[in-house]
PDB file of C-alpha atoms in Angstrom:
ATOM      1  CA  UNK J   1     104.677  89.562  88.391  1.00 91.00           C
ATOM      2  CA  UNK J   2     104.082  92.861  90.140  1.00 95.00           C
ATOM      3  CA  UNK J   3     106.763  95.534  90.203  1.00 96.00           C
ATOM      4  CA  UNK J   4     108.026  97.653  93.063  1.00 97.00           C
ATOM      5  CA  UNK J   5     107.874 101.278  91.898  1.00 97.00           C
ATOM      6  CA  UNK J   6     109.325 104.275  93.742  1.00 96.00           C
ATOM      7  CA  UNK J   7     107.104 107.371  93.347  1.00 96.00           C
ATOM      8  CA  UNK J   8     108.797 110.443  94.720  1.00 95.00           C
ATOM      9  CA  UNK J   9     108.799 114.212  94.340  1.00 95.00           C
ATOM     10  CA  UNK J  10     112.419 115.345  93.999  1.00 96.00           C
ATOM     11  CA  UNK J  11     114.194 118.655  93.565  1.00 96.00           C
ATOM     12  CA  UNK J  12     116.358 119.210  90.515  1.00 95.00           C
ATOM     13  CA  UNK J  13     119.390 118.370  92.672  1.00 94.00           C
ATOM     14  CA  UNK J  14     117.822 115.088  93.814  1.00 91.00           C
ATOM     15  CA  UNK J  15     116.455 115.807  97.284  1.00 93.00           C
ATOM     16  CA  UNK J  16     113.158 114.356  98.527  1.00 93.00           C
ATOM     17  CA  UNK J  17     112.813 116.902 101.348  1.00 92.00           C
ATOM     18  CA  UNK J  18     114.591 120.076 102.351  1.00 92.00           C
ATOM     19  CA  UNK J  19     117.125 120.213 105.185  1.00 91.00           C
ATOM     20  CA  UNK J  20     114.264 120.667 107.702  1.00 90.00           C
ATOM     21  CA  UNK J  21     112.277 117.733 106.303  1.00 86.00           C
ATOM     22  CA  UNK J  22     109.855 120.132 104.596  1.00 89.00           C
ATOM     23  CA  UNK J  23     107.998 119.616 101.337  1.00 90.00           C
ATOM     24  CA  UNK J  24     106.647 123.142 100.781  1.00 93.00           C
ATOM     25  CA  UNK J  25     108.909 123.513  97.721  1.00 95.00           C
ATOM     26  CA  UNK J  26     106.708 121.108  95.697  1.00 95.00           C
ATOM     27  CA  UNK J  27     104.464 123.174  93.383  1.00 93.00           C
ATOM     28  CA  UNK J  28     101.363 121.130  94.219  1.00 89.00           C
ATOM     29  CA  UNK J  29      98.457 122.269  92.086  1.00 92.00           C
ATOM     30  CA  UNK J  30      95.396 120.806  90.372  1.00 91.00           C
ATOM     31  CA  UNK J  31      97.443 119.379  87.489  1.00 95.00           C
ATOM     32  CA  UNK J  32      99.886 117.611  89.839  1.00 94.00           C
ATOM     33  CA  UNK J  33      96.927 116.340  91.888  1.00 89.00           C
ATOM     34  CA  UNK J  34      95.413 114.850  88.724  1.00 91.00           C
ATOM     35  CA  UNK J  35      98.731 113.251  87.817  1.00 94.00           C
ATOM     36  CA  UNK J  36      99.020 111.774  91.321  1.00 90.00           C
ATOM     37  CA  UNK J  37      95.496 110.346  90.923  1.00 89.00           C
ATOM     38  CA  UNK J  38      96.667 108.601  87.719  1.00 92.00           C
ATOM     39  CA  UNK J  39      99.569 107.093  89.653  1.00 92.00           C
ATOM     40  CA  UNK J  40      97.307 105.959  92.509  1.00 91.00           C
ATOM     41  CA  UNK J  41      95.038 104.211  89.980  1.00 91.00           C
ATOM     42  CA  UNK J  42      98.010 101.924  89.155  1.00 90.00           C
ATOM     43  CA  UNK J  43      98.690 100.982  92.790  1.00 94.00           C
ATOM     44  CA  UNK J  44      97.919  97.584  94.252  1.00 94.00           C
ATOM     45  CA  UNK J  45      99.524  98.375  97.616  1.00 96.00           C
ATOM     46  CA  UNK J  46     101.204 101.537  98.854  1.00 96.00           C
ATOM     47  CA  UNK J  47     104.545 100.996 100.599  1.00 97.00           C
ATOM     48  CA  UNK J  48     105.753 103.365 103.311  1.00 96.00           C
ATOM     49  CA  UNK J  49     108.642 103.790 105.684  1.00 94.00           C
ATOM     50  CA  UNK J  50     107.920 104.442 109.358  1.00 94.00           C
ATOM     51  CA  UNK J  51     107.846 108.253 109.242  1.00 91.00           C
ATOM     52  CA  UNK J  52     105.669 108.500 106.130  1.00 92.00           C
ATOM     53  CA  UNK J  53     103.337 105.798 107.429  1.00 95.00           C
ATOM     54  CA  UNK J  54     102.837 107.635 110.729  1.00 94.00           C
ATOM     55  CA  UNK J  55     102.166 110.883 108.902  1.00 92.00           C
ATOM     56  CA  UNK J  56      99.614 109.197 106.607  1.00 93.00           C
ATOM     57  CA  UNK J  57      97.998 107.276 109.469  1.00 95.00           C
ATOM     58  CA  UNK J  58      97.558 110.430 111.550  1.00 94.00           C
ATOM     59  CA  UNK J  59      95.942 112.400 108.725  1.00 94.00           C
ATOM     60  CA  UNK J  60      93.948 110.337 106.213  1.00 94.00           C
ATOM     61  CA  UNK J  61      91.557 108.491 108.530  1.00 93.00           C
ATOM     62  CA  UNK J  62      90.416 111.866 109.892  1.00 93.00           C
ATOM     63  CA  UNK J  63      89.326 112.920 106.391  1.00 94.00           C
ATOM     64  CA  UNK J  64      86.730 110.137 106.183  1.00 91.00           C
ATOM     65  CA  UNK J  65      84.386 112.020 108.543  1.00 91.00           C
ATOM     66  CA  UNK J  66      85.599 115.559 107.899  1.00 94.00           C
ATOM     67  CA  UNK J  67      82.622 117.551 106.518  1.00 94.00           C
ATOM     68  CA  UNK J  68      85.052 120.125 105.059  1.00 95.00           C
ATOM     69  CA  UNK J  69      87.170 117.577 103.178  1.00 93.00           C
ATOM     70  CA  UNK J  70      87.184 117.862  99.394  1.00 90.00           C
ATOM     71  CA  UNK J  71      85.706 115.136  97.225  1.00 87.00           C
ATOM     72  CA  UNK J  72      89.241 114.159  96.223  1.00 85.00           C
ATOM     73  CA  UNK J  73      90.402 113.897  99.839  1.00 89.00           C
ATOM     74  CA  UNK J  74      87.380 111.816 100.864  1.00 91.00           C
ATOM     75  CA  UNK J  75      87.916 109.429  97.943  1.00 90.00           C
ATOM     76  CA  UNK J  76      91.619 109.129  98.684  1.00 90.00           C
ATOM     77  CA  UNK J  77      90.950 108.575 102.387  1.00 93.00           C
ATOM     78  CA  UNK J  78      88.462 105.800 101.537  1.00 94.00           C
ATOM     79  CA  UNK J  79      90.946 104.181  99.162  1.00 94.00           C
ATOM     80  CA  UNK J  80      93.676 104.301 101.831  1.00 94.00           C
ATOM     81  CA  UNK J  81      91.333 102.855 104.431  1.00 94.00           C
ATOM     82  CA  UNK J  82      90.524  99.853 102.228  1.00 94.00           C
ATOM     83  CA  UNK J  83      93.778  99.135 100.364  1.00 95.00           C
ATOM     84  CA  UNK J  84      96.438  96.790 101.761  1.00 96.00           C
ATOM     85  CA  UNK J  85      99.236  99.022 103.044  1.00 97.00           C
ATOM     86  CA  UNK J  86     102.810  97.866 103.633  1.00 97.00           C
ATOM     87  CA  UNK J  87     105.211  99.441 106.137  1.00 97.00           C
ATOM     88  CA  UNK J  88     108.960  98.806 106.123  1.00 97.00           C
ATOM     89  CA  UNK J  89     110.395  99.487 109.587  1.00 95.00           C
ATOM     90  CA  UNK J  90     112.949  97.804 111.821  1.00 93.00           C
ATOM     91  CA  UNK J  91     111.900  99.921 114.818  1.00 94.00           C
ATOM     92  CA  UNK J  92     108.107  99.511 114.866  1.00 95.00           C
ATOM     93  CA  UNK J  93     106.582  96.571 116.707  1.00 94.00           C
ATOM     94  CA  UNK J  94     103.013  96.862 115.456  1.00 94.00           C
ATOM     95  CA  UNK J  95     100.750  98.765 113.087  1.00 95.00           C
ATOM     96  CA  UNK J  96      97.171  99.685 113.894  1.00 92.00           C
ATOM     97  CA  UNK J  97      95.796 101.286 110.741  1.00 94.00           C
ATOM     98  CA  UNK J  98      93.231  99.102 109.004  1.00 92.00           C
ATOM     99  CA  UNK J  99      94.615  96.508 106.555  1.00 95.00           C
ATOM    100  CA  UNK J 100      98.327  97.254 107.154  1.00 97.00           C
ATOM    101  CA  UNK J 101     101.212  94.782 106.986  1.00 96.00           C
ATOM    102  CA  UNK J 102     104.475  95.458 108.839  1.00 97.00           C
ATOM    103  CA  UNK J 103     107.721  94.156 107.356  1.00 97.00           C
ATOM    104  CA  UNK J 104     110.327  94.299 110.078  1.00 95.00           C
ATOM    105  CA  UNK J 105     112.724  91.514 109.078  1.00 92.00           C
ATOM    106  CA  UNK J 106     113.467  89.459 105.969  1.00 95.00           C
ATOM    107  CA  UNK J 107     112.677  92.436 103.739  1.00 96.00           C
ATOM    108  CA  UNK J 108     113.981  90.848 100.552  1.00 97.00           C
ATOM    109  CA  UNK J 109     111.976  87.652 100.993  1.00 97.00           C
ATOM    110  CA  UNK J 110     108.813  89.490 102.044  1.00 97.00           C
ATOM    111  CA  UNK J 111     108.904  91.942  99.114  1.00 97.00           C
ATOM    112  CA  UNK J 112     109.694  89.186  96.609  1.00 97.00           C
ATOM    113  CA  UNK J 113     106.704  87.201  97.920  1.00 97.00           C
ATOM    114  CA  UNK J 114     104.445  90.263  97.555  1.00 97.00           C
ATOM    115  CA  UNK J 115     105.693  90.788  93.993  1.00 97.00           C
ATOM    116  CA  UNK J 116     104.685  87.212  93.156  1.00 96.00           C
ATOM    117  CA  UNK J 117     101.065  87.848  94.167  1.00 95.00           C
ATOM    118  CA  UNK J 118      98.583  88.833  91.468  1.00 95.00           C
ATOM    119  CA  UNK J 119      97.397  92.414  91.192  1.00 95.00           C
ATOM    120  CA  UNK J 120      98.605  95.913  90.558  1.00 96.00           C
ATOM    121  CA  UNK J 121     102.104  97.149  91.402  1.00 96.00           C
ATOM    122  CA  UNK J 122     103.539  97.936  94.831  1.00 97.00           C
ATOM    123  CA  UNK J 123     104.339 101.652  94.993  1.00 96.00           C
ATOM    124  CA  UNK J 124     106.628 103.334  97.504  1.00 95.00           C
ATOM    125  CA  UNK J 125     105.257 106.788  98.262  1.00 92.00           C
ATOM    126  CA  UNK J 126     108.090 109.102  99.256  1.00 86.00           C
ATOM    127  CA  UNK J 127     109.667 107.391 102.243  1.00 90.00           C
ATOM    128  CA  UNK J 128     113.304 108.130 101.367  1.00 89.00           C
ATOM    129  CA  UNK J 129     114.695 105.983 104.211  1.00 89.00           C
ATOM    130  CA  UNK J 130     112.716 102.883 103.252  1.00 92.00           C
ATOM    131  CA  UNK J 131     113.360 103.586  99.567  1.00 91.00           C
ATOM    132  CA  UNK J 132     117.098 103.711 100.232  1.00 90.00           C
ATOM    133  CA  UNK J 133     116.913 100.318 101.984  1.00 91.00           C
ATOM    134  CA  UNK J 134     114.872  98.786  99.156  1.00 93.00           C
ATOM    135  CA  UNK J 135     117.245 100.300  96.606  1.00 91.00           C
ATOM    136  CA  UNK J 136     120.314  98.817  98.332  1.00 89.00           C
ATOM    137  CA  UNK J 137     118.575  95.425  98.337  1.00 92.00           C
ATOM    138  CA  UNK J 138     118.001  95.712  94.580  1.00 92.00           C
ATOM    139  CA  UNK J 139     114.219  95.421  94.927  1.00 96.00           C
ATOM    140  CA  UNK J 140     113.079  98.565  93.069  1.00 95.00           C
ATOM    141  CA  UNK J 141     112.033  97.883  89.475  1.00 97.00           C
ATOM    142  CA  UNK J 142     110.930 101.358  88.369  1.00 96.00           C
ATOM    143  CA  UNK J 143     111.354 104.976  89.417  1.00 96.00           C
ATOM    144  CA  UNK J 144     108.533 107.447  88.946  1.00 96.00           C
ATOM    145  CA  UNK J 145     109.790 110.938  89.734  1.00 96.00           C
ATOM    146  CA  UNK J 146     108.167 114.323  89.649  1.00 96.00           C
ATOM    147  CA  UNK J 147     111.245 116.500  89.219  1.00 97.00           C
ATOM    148  CA  UNK J 148     110.398 119.907  90.651  1.00 97.00           C
ATOM    149  CA  UNK J 149     111.908 123.137  89.274  1.00 97.00           C
ATOM    150  CA  UNK J 150     113.861 124.010  92.403  1.00 97.00           C
ATOM    151  CA  UNK J 151     117.423 123.503  93.656  1.00 97.00           C
ATOM    152  CA  UNK J 152     117.397 122.893  97.408  1.00 96.00           C
ATOM    153  CA  UNK J 153     121.151 122.672  97.956  1.00 94.00           C
ATOM    154  CA  UNK J 154     120.690 120.051 100.670  1.00 93.00           C
ATOM    155  CA  UNK J 155     118.161 117.840 102.384  1.00 93.00           C
ATOM    156  CA  UNK J 156     117.274 114.158 102.374  1.00 90.00           C
ATOM    157  CA  UNK J 157     118.112 112.066  99.336  1.00 89.00           C
ATOM    158  CA  UNK J 158     117.492 108.456  98.398  1.00 83.00           C
ATOM    159  CA  UNK J 159     120.715 108.344  96.438  1.00 83.00           C
ATOM    160  CA  UNK J 160     123.324 109.681  98.858  1.00 75.00           C
ATOM    161  CA  UNK J 161     125.748 107.436 100.678  1.00 67.00           C
ATOM    162  CA  UNK J 162     127.321 105.755  97.688  1.00 64.00           C
ATOM    163  CA  UNK J 163     126.252 102.462  96.304  1.00 71.00           C
ATOM    164  CA  UNK J 164     126.418 100.856  92.922  1.00 80.00           C
ATOM    165  CA  UNK J 165     125.639 102.491  89.618  1.00 86.00           C
ATOM    166  CA  UNK J 166     122.082 101.808  88.444  1.00 89.00           C
ATOM    167  CA  UNK J 167     121.376 102.130  84.736  1.00 93.00           C
ATOM    168  CA  UNK J 168     117.874 103.252  83.847  1.00 95.00           C
ATOM    169  CA  UNK J 169     115.760 103.242  80.708  1.00 97.00           C
ATOM    170  CA  UNK J 170     113.295 106.116  80.220  1.00 97.00           C
ATOM    171  CA  UNK J 171     109.791 104.710  79.739  1.00 97.00           C
ATOM    172  CA  UNK J 172     107.850 107.968  79.608  1.00 97.00           C
ATOM    173  CA  UNK J 173     108.019 111.641  80.470  1.00 97.00           C
ATOM    174  CA  UNK J 174     105.840 114.698  80.378  1.00 96.00           C
ATOM    175  CA  UNK J 175     106.100 118.282  81.493  1.00 97.00           C
ATOM    176  CA  UNK J 176     103.427 119.873  83.658  1.00 97.00           C
ATOM    177  CA  UNK J 177     102.542 123.567  83.423  1.00 96.00           C
ATOM    178  CA  UNK J 178     104.268 124.222  86.764  1.00 96.00           C
ATOM    179  CA  UNK J 179     107.593 123.145  85.249  1.00 96.00           C
ATOM    180  CA  UNK J 180     107.543 119.722  86.909  1.00 97.00           C
ATOM    181  CA  UNK J 181     108.904 116.915  84.754  1.00 97.00           C
ATOM    182  CA  UNK J 182     107.133 113.617  85.447  1.00 97.00           C
ATOM    183  CA  UNK J 183     109.479 110.830  84.376  1.00 98.00           C
ATOM    184  CA  UNK J 184     109.209 107.043  84.630  1.00 97.00           C
ATOM    185  CA  UNK J 185     112.344 104.919  84.439  1.00 98.00           C
ATOM    186  CA  UNK J 186     112.848 101.170  84.393  1.00 97.00           C
ATOM    187  CA  UNK J 187     115.890  99.591  86.010  1.00 94.00           C
ATOM    188  CA  UNK J 188     117.970  97.931  83.288  1.00 92.00           C
ATOM    189  CA  UNK J 189     118.745  94.370  84.291  1.00 81.00           C
TER     190      UNK J 189
END
């Protein structure tokens, strides 16, 4: 059975974006890029919320034909073009990006059915709103965080708004040269 894994860059105080929605606080460098490539290699289908999906859809297809795109960006764009993508949104009526599935209703049943299919894991990339919904529904099996060495003091969090306590078991961790801690946790059942 496939797992649903949340992969998210977070500040030390648990925010996924700053108060303006920005991500420029993430110390993205070659080492973090390599780590992200390792994560992508484990992905059967990326899962996005509406906002992240629209951002990805507006950017990555343009890199396929961009003569100035790096080798990494071209490879990632090709992977995104071909892989089955999943969007969680109650407000969208359709998706147009190649090989994309929209889950608008019956989220629990749809995700459970996808987990039952063979293949690599389903991975939520960022998407704090969709992640919060999936978390409340008890559908997330693992958390994969890159904890960045910055305190934002506010912004958007997956974990605000209360909810039940979730106990986690550390599966692995490593520290990158930038000070980022990459940690993988499993939800204890």
